[in-house]
Coordinates of C-alpha atoms and ligand atoms in Angstrom, one line a residue:
M16 CA -33.8 -37.4 86.2
K17 CA -34.7 -33.9 85.4
A18 CA -32.2 -32.7 82.9
V19 CA -31.6 -28.7 80.9
Y20 CA -32.7 -29.1 77.7
L21 CA -30.4 -26.8 74.3
K22 CA -33.5 -27.6 72.1
K23 CA -31.8 -24.5 70.0
F24 CA -29.5 -21.5 69.8
G25 CA -30.2 -18.5 71.3
T26 CA -31.1 -16.2 73.8
P27 CA -31.4 -18.9 77.2
D28 CA -35.2 -18.7 77.3
E29 CA -35.2 -19.9 73.8
A30 CA -32.3 -21.8 73.8
F31 CA -33.0 -24.1 77.1
E32 CA -36.2 -26.1 78.7
I33 CA -36.3 -28.7 81.8
R34 CA -37.4 -32.0 79.9
E35 CA -37.8 -35.8 81.5
T36 CA -35.5 -39.2 80.9
A37 CA -33.4 -41.7 81.5
K38 CA -30.7 -42.1 84.2
P39 CA -28.0 -42.2 82.4
E40 CA -25.8 -46.1 83.0
P41 CA -22.5 -45.8 83.7
K42 CA -20.0 -47.8 81.3
P43 CA -17.1 -49.7 82.7
V44 CA -14.9 -47.3 83.2
Q45 CA -17.5 -44.3 84.6
L46 CA -19.1 -43.0 88.0
L47 CA -22.5 -43.0 87.7
I48 CA -23.1 -39.1 89.9
K49 CA -26.5 -38.2 91.7
V50 CA -26.2 -33.9 91.8
Q51 CA -26.4 -31.7 93.6
S52 CA -25.0 -28.3 91.8
F53 CA -23.9 -28.1 88.4
G54 CA -21.5 -25.0 87.3
L55 CA -21.4 -22.7 84.8
N56 CA -18.2 -21.9 82.1
F57 CA -18.2 -19.0 80.0
A58 CA -18.1 -22.0 77.1
D59 CA -21.4 -23.0 77.8
V60 CA -22.9 -18.7 76.9
L61 CA -20.7 -20.0 73.8
A62 CA -22.3 -23.4 73.7
R63 CA -26.0 -21.9 73.5
K64 CA -25.3 -18.5 71.3
G65 CA -23.7 -21.7 68.8
L66 CA -20.3 -20.5 68.5
Y67 CA -18.7 -23.9 70.5
P68 CA -17.5 -26.0 67.7
E69 CA -17.4 -29.3 69.8
T70 CA -21.8 -28.0 71.4
P71 CA -22.6 -31.9 70.6
D72 CA -26.1 -32.2 68.6
R73 CA -29.5 -30.5 69.5
P74 CA -31.0 -31.8 72.2
C75 CA -28.0 -32.3 73.9
I76 CA -27.1 -31.5 77.8
I77 CA -24.7 -28.7 78.1
G78 CA -22.6 -28.4 81.1
Y79 CA -18.8 -29.7 82.1
E80 CA -18.0 -29.8 85.8
V81 CA -20.6 -31.2 88.5
V82 CA -20.4 -31.9 93.1
G83 CA -21.9 -34.9 93.8
T84 CA -21.9 -38.5 95.7
V85 CA -20.9 -41.7 93.8
E86 CA -24.1 -43.2 93.1
K87 CA -22.9 -46.6 91.0
Q88 CA -19.5 -47.4 89.6
G89 CA -18.2 -49.3 86.2
S90 CA -17.4 -52.6 86.5
E91 CA -13.1 -50.9 85.8
V92 CA -13.1 -48.5 87.4
P93 CA -10.7 -49.4 91.1
G94 CA -11.4 -49.3 94.5
N95 CA -14.9 -48.3 95.8
M96 CA -16.4 -44.5 94.7
V97 CA -19.9 -45.4 95.6
G98 CA -20.9 -43.5 98.0
K99 CA -17.9 -40.7 98.1
R100 CA -18.6 -37.2 97.3
V101 CA -17.1 -36.0 95.0
V102 CA -15.9 -32.6 92.1
A103 CA -15.8 -34.4 88.4
M104 CA -15.6 -32.7 85.3
T105 CA -18.1 -33.7 82.7
R106 CA -17.4 -34.1 79.2
F107 CA -20.7 -32.8 78.2
G108 CA -23.7 -33.7 80.2
G109 CA -23.6 -31.6 83.5
Y110 CA -27.3 -29.6 83.6
A111 CA -28.8 -32.8 85.2
E112 CA -29.1 -33.8 88.3
F113 CA -27.7 -37.5 86.8
V114 CA -23.9 -37.6 85.0
A115 CA -22.2 -40.8 84.3
T116 CA -17.9 -39.2 84.2
D117 CA -14.8 -41.0 82.7
Y118 CA -13.4 -42.0 87.1
R119 CA -10.5 -40.0 86.3
A120 CA -12.2 -36.4 85.5
A121 CA -13.3 -36.8 89.4
A122 CA -11.2 -35.9 92.7
V123 CA -13.2 -37.3 96.3
L124 CA -14.7 -34.2 98.7
P125 CA -14.3 -33.4 101.2
A126 CA -18.2 -33.4 103.9
D127 CA -17.7 -30.0 104.4
Y128 CA -15.6 -28.6 101.7
P129 CA -18.6 -25.4 99.4
A130 CA -19.9 -26.8 96.3
E131 CA -20.4 -24.0 95.2
K132 CA -16.7 -23.6 95.1
A133 CA -16.1 -27.1 94.2
V134 CA -17.4 -26.5 90.7
A135 CA -14.7 -24.1 90.3
L136 CA -12.0 -26.4 90.9
A137 CA -13.5 -28.2 88.4
T138 CA -12.5 -26.8 84.4
Q139 CA -11.7 -23.1 85.7
Y140 CA -8.9 -23.6 88.4
T141 CA -8.0 -27.1 86.2
T142 CA -7.4 -25.2 83.0
A143 CA -6.0 -22.5 84.7
Y144 CA -2.7 -24.9 86.8
V145 CA -2.0 -26.0 82.5
C146 CA -1.7 -23.2 81.7
A147 CA -0.4 -21.5 84.8
Q148 CA 1.8 -24.7 86.0
E149 CA 1.5 -27.3 83.6
S150 CA 3.1 -25.6 80.3
M151 CA 6.2 -23.2 82.0
N152 CA 7.7 -22.7 85.5
L153 CA 6.8 -19.3 86.7
Y154 CA 9.6 -17.7 88.7
P155 CA 8.9 -15.4 91.8
G156 CA 9.4 -11.6 90.0
D157 CA 7.7 -12.3 86.6
R158 CA 5.9 -10.2 85.4
V159 CA 3.2 -11.7 84.0
L160 CA -0.3 -10.7 82.3
V161 CA -4.1 -12.1 82.9
H162 CA -7.3 -11.1 81.0
A163 CA -10.5 -11.1 82.6
G164 CA -8.8 -10.9 86.2
A165 CA -12.4 -11.4 88.0
G166 CA -13.7 -13.9 85.3
G167 CA -13.7 -17.5 86.8
V168 CA -10.5 -19.3 84.7
G169 CA -8.7 -15.0 85.5
I170 CA -8.8 -15.6 89.3
A171 CA -7.6 -19.2 89.2
L172 CA -5.0 -18.2 87.3
I173 CA -4.4 -14.6 89.5
Q174 CA -4.0 -17.4 93.0
M175 CA -1.9 -19.3 91.2
T176 CA 0.8 -16.5 90.1
L177 CA 0.4 -14.2 93.3
A178 CA 1.8 -17.4 94.7
K179 CA 5.1 -17.6 93.6
G180 CA 5.8 -14.1 93.7
C181 CA 5.0 -13.2 90.0
E182 CA 4.6 -9.6 89.7
V183 CA 0.7 -9.2 88.5
F184 CA -1.1 -7.4 86.1
A185 CA -4.6 -8.3 85.4
T186 CA -7.6 -6.5 82.7
A187 CA -11.2 -6.3 83.9
G188 CA -14.0 -4.2 82.6
S189 CA -15.9 -2.2 85.0
Q190 CA -14.5 -0.4 88.2
E191 CA -16.0 -2.6 90.1
K192 CA -14.1 -5.8 88.9
V193 CA -10.7 -3.4 88.7
D194 CA -11.7 -2.4 92.9
F195 CA -11.9 -6.3 93.1
L196 CA -9.0 -7.3 91.8
R197 CA -6.8 -4.9 94.0
K198 CA -8.6 -7.0 96.8
L199 CA -7.9 -10.5 95.6
G200 CA -3.7 -8.7 95.8
V201 CA -3.2 -7.5 91.7
Q202 CA -0.6 -5.6 91.4
H203 CA -1.5 -3.8 88.3
P204 CA -5.5 -4.1 87.8
V205 CA -6.4 -2.5 84.6
N206 CA -9.8 -0.8 83.3
Y207 CA -9.4 -1.8 79.3
R208 CA -12.4 0.2 79.0
K209 CA -11.3 3.2 80.5
E210 CA -7.9 2.9 78.4
D211 CA -5.7 0.7 76.8
Y212 CA -4.2 -1.5 78.4
G213 CA -0.9 -2.2 76.2
E214 CA -0.5 1.0 77.1
A215 CA -1.1 0.9 80.6
I216 CA 0.4 -1.3 81.0
R217 CA 3.4 -0.3 78.7
K218 CA 4.0 2.8 81.2
I219 CA 4.2 0.8 84.1
L220 CA 7.0 -1.8 83.0
G221 CA 9.3 1.0 81.4
P222 CA 12.1 -0.4 79.8
N223 CA 10.9 -4.6 80.9
R224 CA 9.0 -6.3 79.2
L225 CA 6.7 -9.1 80.3
D226 CA 6.9 -13.0 80.8
A227 CA 4.1 -14.0 80.3
T228 CA 0.6 -13.2 79.3
F229 CA -3.0 -15.8 79.9
N230 CA -4.6 -15.0 77.2
S231 CA -9.2 -16.1 77.2
L232 CA -10.0 -13.8 73.8
S233 CA -8.1 -14.0 71.4
G234 CA -8.5 -10.7 68.1
K235 CA -6.3 -7.9 68.4
S236 CA -5.1 -8.5 72.0
V237 CA -2.8 -11.1 70.9
P238 CA -0.7 -8.7 68.6
K239 CA -0.9 -7.1 71.7
D240 CA 0.2 -8.9 72.9
M241 CA 3.3 -10.4 72.2
K242 CA 4.9 -7.4 71.8
L243 CA 4.2 -6.6 75.6
L244 CA 6.3 -10.1 76.0
G245 CA 10.1 -9.9 76.6
S246 CA 13.0 -12.8 75.6
G247 CA 12.1 -16.0 77.0
G248 CA 7.9 -14.7 77.4
K249 CA 4.6 -16.6 76.8
L250 CA 1.7 -16.2 75.6
V251 CA -0.6 -18.7 76.9
I252 CA -4.1 -18.5 74.5
F253 CA -6.5 -20.8 75.5
G254 CA -10.1 -18.3 75.0
A255 CA -12.1 -16.1 72.4
A256 CA -13.8 -14.5 74.1
S257 CA -14.0 -11.1 72.1
R258 CA -15.9 -13.4 69.2
V259 CA -19.2 -12.9 71.4
G260 CA -21.7 -10.8 70.5
K261 CA -20.5 -9.1 67.8
S262 CA -22.9 -10.3 64.9
G263 CA -21.7 -11.2 61.0
G264 CA -21.5 -14.9 61.3
I265 CA -18.5 -16.4 59.2
F266 CA -17.3 -12.9 58.3
S267 CA -17.4 -12.3 62.4
S268 CA -15.2 -14.7 62.9
L269 CA -12.5 -14.5 60.1
A270 CA -12.5 -10.6 60.9
M271 CA -11.5 -12.4 64.2
L272 CA -8.6 -14.6 62.4
L273 CA -7.2 -11.6 60.8
Q274 CA -7.3 -9.9 63.9
T275 CA -5.9 -12.3 65.8
G276 CA -2.7 -12.9 63.6
F277 CA -0.6 -15.0 62.3
V278 CA 2.8 -16.1 64.2
S279 CA 5.2 -17.6 62.0
P280 CA 7.3 -20.4 64.4
I281 CA 10.7 -18.6 62.0
S282 CA 10.4 -14.6 63.6
L283 CA 9.5 -16.6 67.4
I284 CA 13.3 -18.0 67.3
M285 CA 14.5 -14.9 66.4
R286 CA 12.6 -13.3 69.5
S287 CA 12.1 -15.8 71.8
K288 CA 8.9 -16.0 72.7
S289 CA 6.6 -19.2 73.6
V290 CA 2.4 -19.1 71.9
I291 CA 1.1 -22.1 73.9
G292 CA -2.7 -23.2 73.5
I293 CA -4.7 -24.9 76.1
N294 CA -7.5 -27.0 75.1
I295 CA -8.6 -29.6 78.3
L296 CA -11.6 -30.8 76.6
K297 CA -8.4 -32.0 73.8
L298 CA -6.7 -32.7 77.1
S299 CA -8.7 -34.9 78.1
D300 CA -8.7 -37.6 75.7
Y301 CA -4.9 -37.3 75.2
K302 CA -3.3 -36.8 78.1
P303 CA -6.4 -37.9 80.5
Q304 CA -4.0 -39.4 83.5
L305 CA -2.5 -35.9 83.3
V306 CA -5.5 -33.9 83.2
A307 CA -6.7 -36.1 86.0
A308 CA -2.9 -35.2 88.0
C309 CA -3.8 -31.5 87.8
L310 CA -7.7 -31.5 88.9
K311 CA -6.6 -33.6 92.3
E312 CA -3.8 -31.5 92.9
V313 CA -5.1 -28.0 92.3
V314 CA -8.4 -30.3 94.9
K315 CA -5.4 -31.0 97.6
Q316 CA -4.6 -27.1 97.1
A317 CA -8.2 -25.7 98.3
E318 CA -9.0 -28.5 101.1
A319 CA -5.5 -26.1 102.8
G320 CA -6.7 -23.2 101.4
K321 CA -3.8 -22.3 99.0
L322 CA -6.0 -21.8 96.4
D323 CA -9.4 -20.5 97.1
P324 CA -12.3 -20.3 94.3
V325 CA -14.1 -17.1 94.8
V326 CA -18.1 -18.0 95.1
G327 CA -20.3 -15.5 92.6
G328 CA -24.0 -16.5 92.3
H329 CA -25.0 -19.3 93.8
Y330 CA -28.5 -19.9 92.0
S331 CA -31.6 -22.5 92.2
I332 CA -32.4 -24.2 89.5
D333 CA -35.6 -22.0 88.8
R334 CA -33.4 -19.1 87.4
L335 CA -30.6 -20.7 85.9
N336 CA -31.1 -18.2 82.7
E337 CA -30.8 -15.6 84.8
A338 CA -27.4 -16.4 85.5
H339 CA -26.6 -17.4 81.4
S340 CA -28.0 -14.3 81.1
A341 CA -25.4 -12.3 83.9
L342 CA -22.6 -14.6 82.3
E343 CA -23.0 -13.4 79.0
N344 CA -23.3 -10.0 79.9
R345 CA -19.4 -9.7 81.9
G346 CA -21.6 -8.3 85.0
T347 CA -20.5 -12.0 87.4
I348 CA -17.3 -12.5 89.3
G349 CA -16.6 -15.5 90.0
K350 CA -17.7 -19.0 89.9
L351 CA -21.7 -19.0 89.1
S352 CA -23.2 -22.0 90.2
V353 CA -26.6 -23.8 90.0
S354 CA -28.8 -26.0 92.3
W355 CA -31.4 -29.0 92.0
Ligands
NAP29 N1 -9.8 -23.5 76.2 C1 -10.0 -24.2 77.9 O1 -9.4 -25.4 78.2 C2 -10.7 -23.6 78.0 C3 -11.1 -24.4 80.0 C4 -12.1 -22.8 80.6 C5 -12.3 -22.0 80.0 N2 -11.2 -20.9 78.1 C6 -12.3 -20.0 78.0 O2 -11.2 -19.0 79.5 C7 -12.5 -18.0 79.9 C8 -13.2 -17.5 80.7 O3 -14.0 -18.7 81.0 P1 -14.9 -18.9 82.2 O4 -15.2 -20.0 82.3 O5 -13.5 -18.6 83.2 O6 -16.1 -17.3 82.1 P2 -15.7 -15.7 83.2 O7 -14.3 -14.9 82.8 O8 -15.5 -16.2 84.6 O9 -16.4 -15.2 82.3 C9 -15.9 -14.1 81.6 C10 -15.3 -12.9 80.7 O10 -14.7 -12.6 79.6 C11 -14.9 -11.1 79.4 N3 -15.0 -10.4 78.0 C12 -14.0 -10.4 77.9 N4 -14.7 -10.5 76.0 C13 -16.4 -10.1 76.6 C14 -17.3 -10.6 75.6 N5 -17.3 -10.2 73.8 N6 -18.5 -11.2 75.1 C15 -18.2 -11.5 77.2 N7 -17.2 -11.2 78.3 C16 -16.4 -11.4 77.6 C17 -16.2 -10.7 80.9 O11 -14.9 -9.9 81.1 P3 -14.8 -8.4 81.2 O12 -16.2 -7.3 82.2 O13 -13.6 -8.6 83.0 O14 -14.6 -8.6 80.2 C18 -16.5 -12.1 81.9 O15 -16.6 -11.3 82.3 C19 -14.3 -18.1 78.0 O16 -12.7 -17.5 77.4 C20 -13.4 -19.6 78.0 O17 -14.2 -19.6 76.7 C21 -11.3 -21.8 77.9

């Protein structure tokens, strides 16, 4: 089979190479999937740049999700999955023609559900579901802030919080993205390049405060978000995009850590606020049944039309590098995927 190997850290041209390799053999609890399309995640950009600690040793095949058909199943997989069309989370290995993954990380898809939308349901919608539905209760009228609102996870969070009747604030880095957010139904889109998002949101809030913020940036935005939250407010932190694009190696990482700040649990009691960290990989290890249930739920809601992933671009394999650069350069709205 063909697979895209990450051979070194750097630009897509330097980092990726398509090689011939052996098809994986599924373990007893795994499915072997013939891949139709694989999804791109911002974490893939971090992995390519050497900024993602979980990346396997190089050369390796990265990739968190695929849509495809089950070709073979391990001896402990319940029922007959062979021939079924699935969307599946992969613990790396997704950038390949075949991948083996735990059967609990897969959900059956209707034959006519588009692959370029389905790939978004795995890592991005499942992460959003864990952030906004599993980790907290949101109520109609709650005020929430979604950072990087026009991105893959951002759109998923916006659709989920709007469906709960929340008043949604979202940040984005261009006028095009702000216009897109307004069309999506966001009541208060903010272009953080034009104005300080903290001041802009405080002006709109008046005497009120936010009930939740969904933060994929870390760095300076964290203390800023904490100030925007009222009592009972929750900061859900699940990414560190602000680290990208800065040179300086370990010193940049340290600077980001210091800017993010350190929160004492006692101060959380005093202010009745919460900080919730989400890492879908860790949850997949320790609570695979929880992640499986969340994936199945988002697939069900997408089939019912309650969630609707936005396609940011569907590329053929020979344009993978172009897709990676677009994601890194913040030029994308919605989900990117690649087909063999
Ligand atoms: N913890 C978890 O389990 C988990 C799972 C999935 C994703 N994530 C995280 O969630 C975030 C969103 O992931 P995604 O795959 O949906 O990506 P994405 O949102 O489609 O793309 C990233 C977006 O982040 C914004 N951004 C802010 N600072 C940036 C910077 N310094 N460099 C590049 N982009 C920057 C850009 O939007 P603007 O132009 O609007 O700024 C960009 O479009 C990422 O940080 C990712 O690591 C975490």
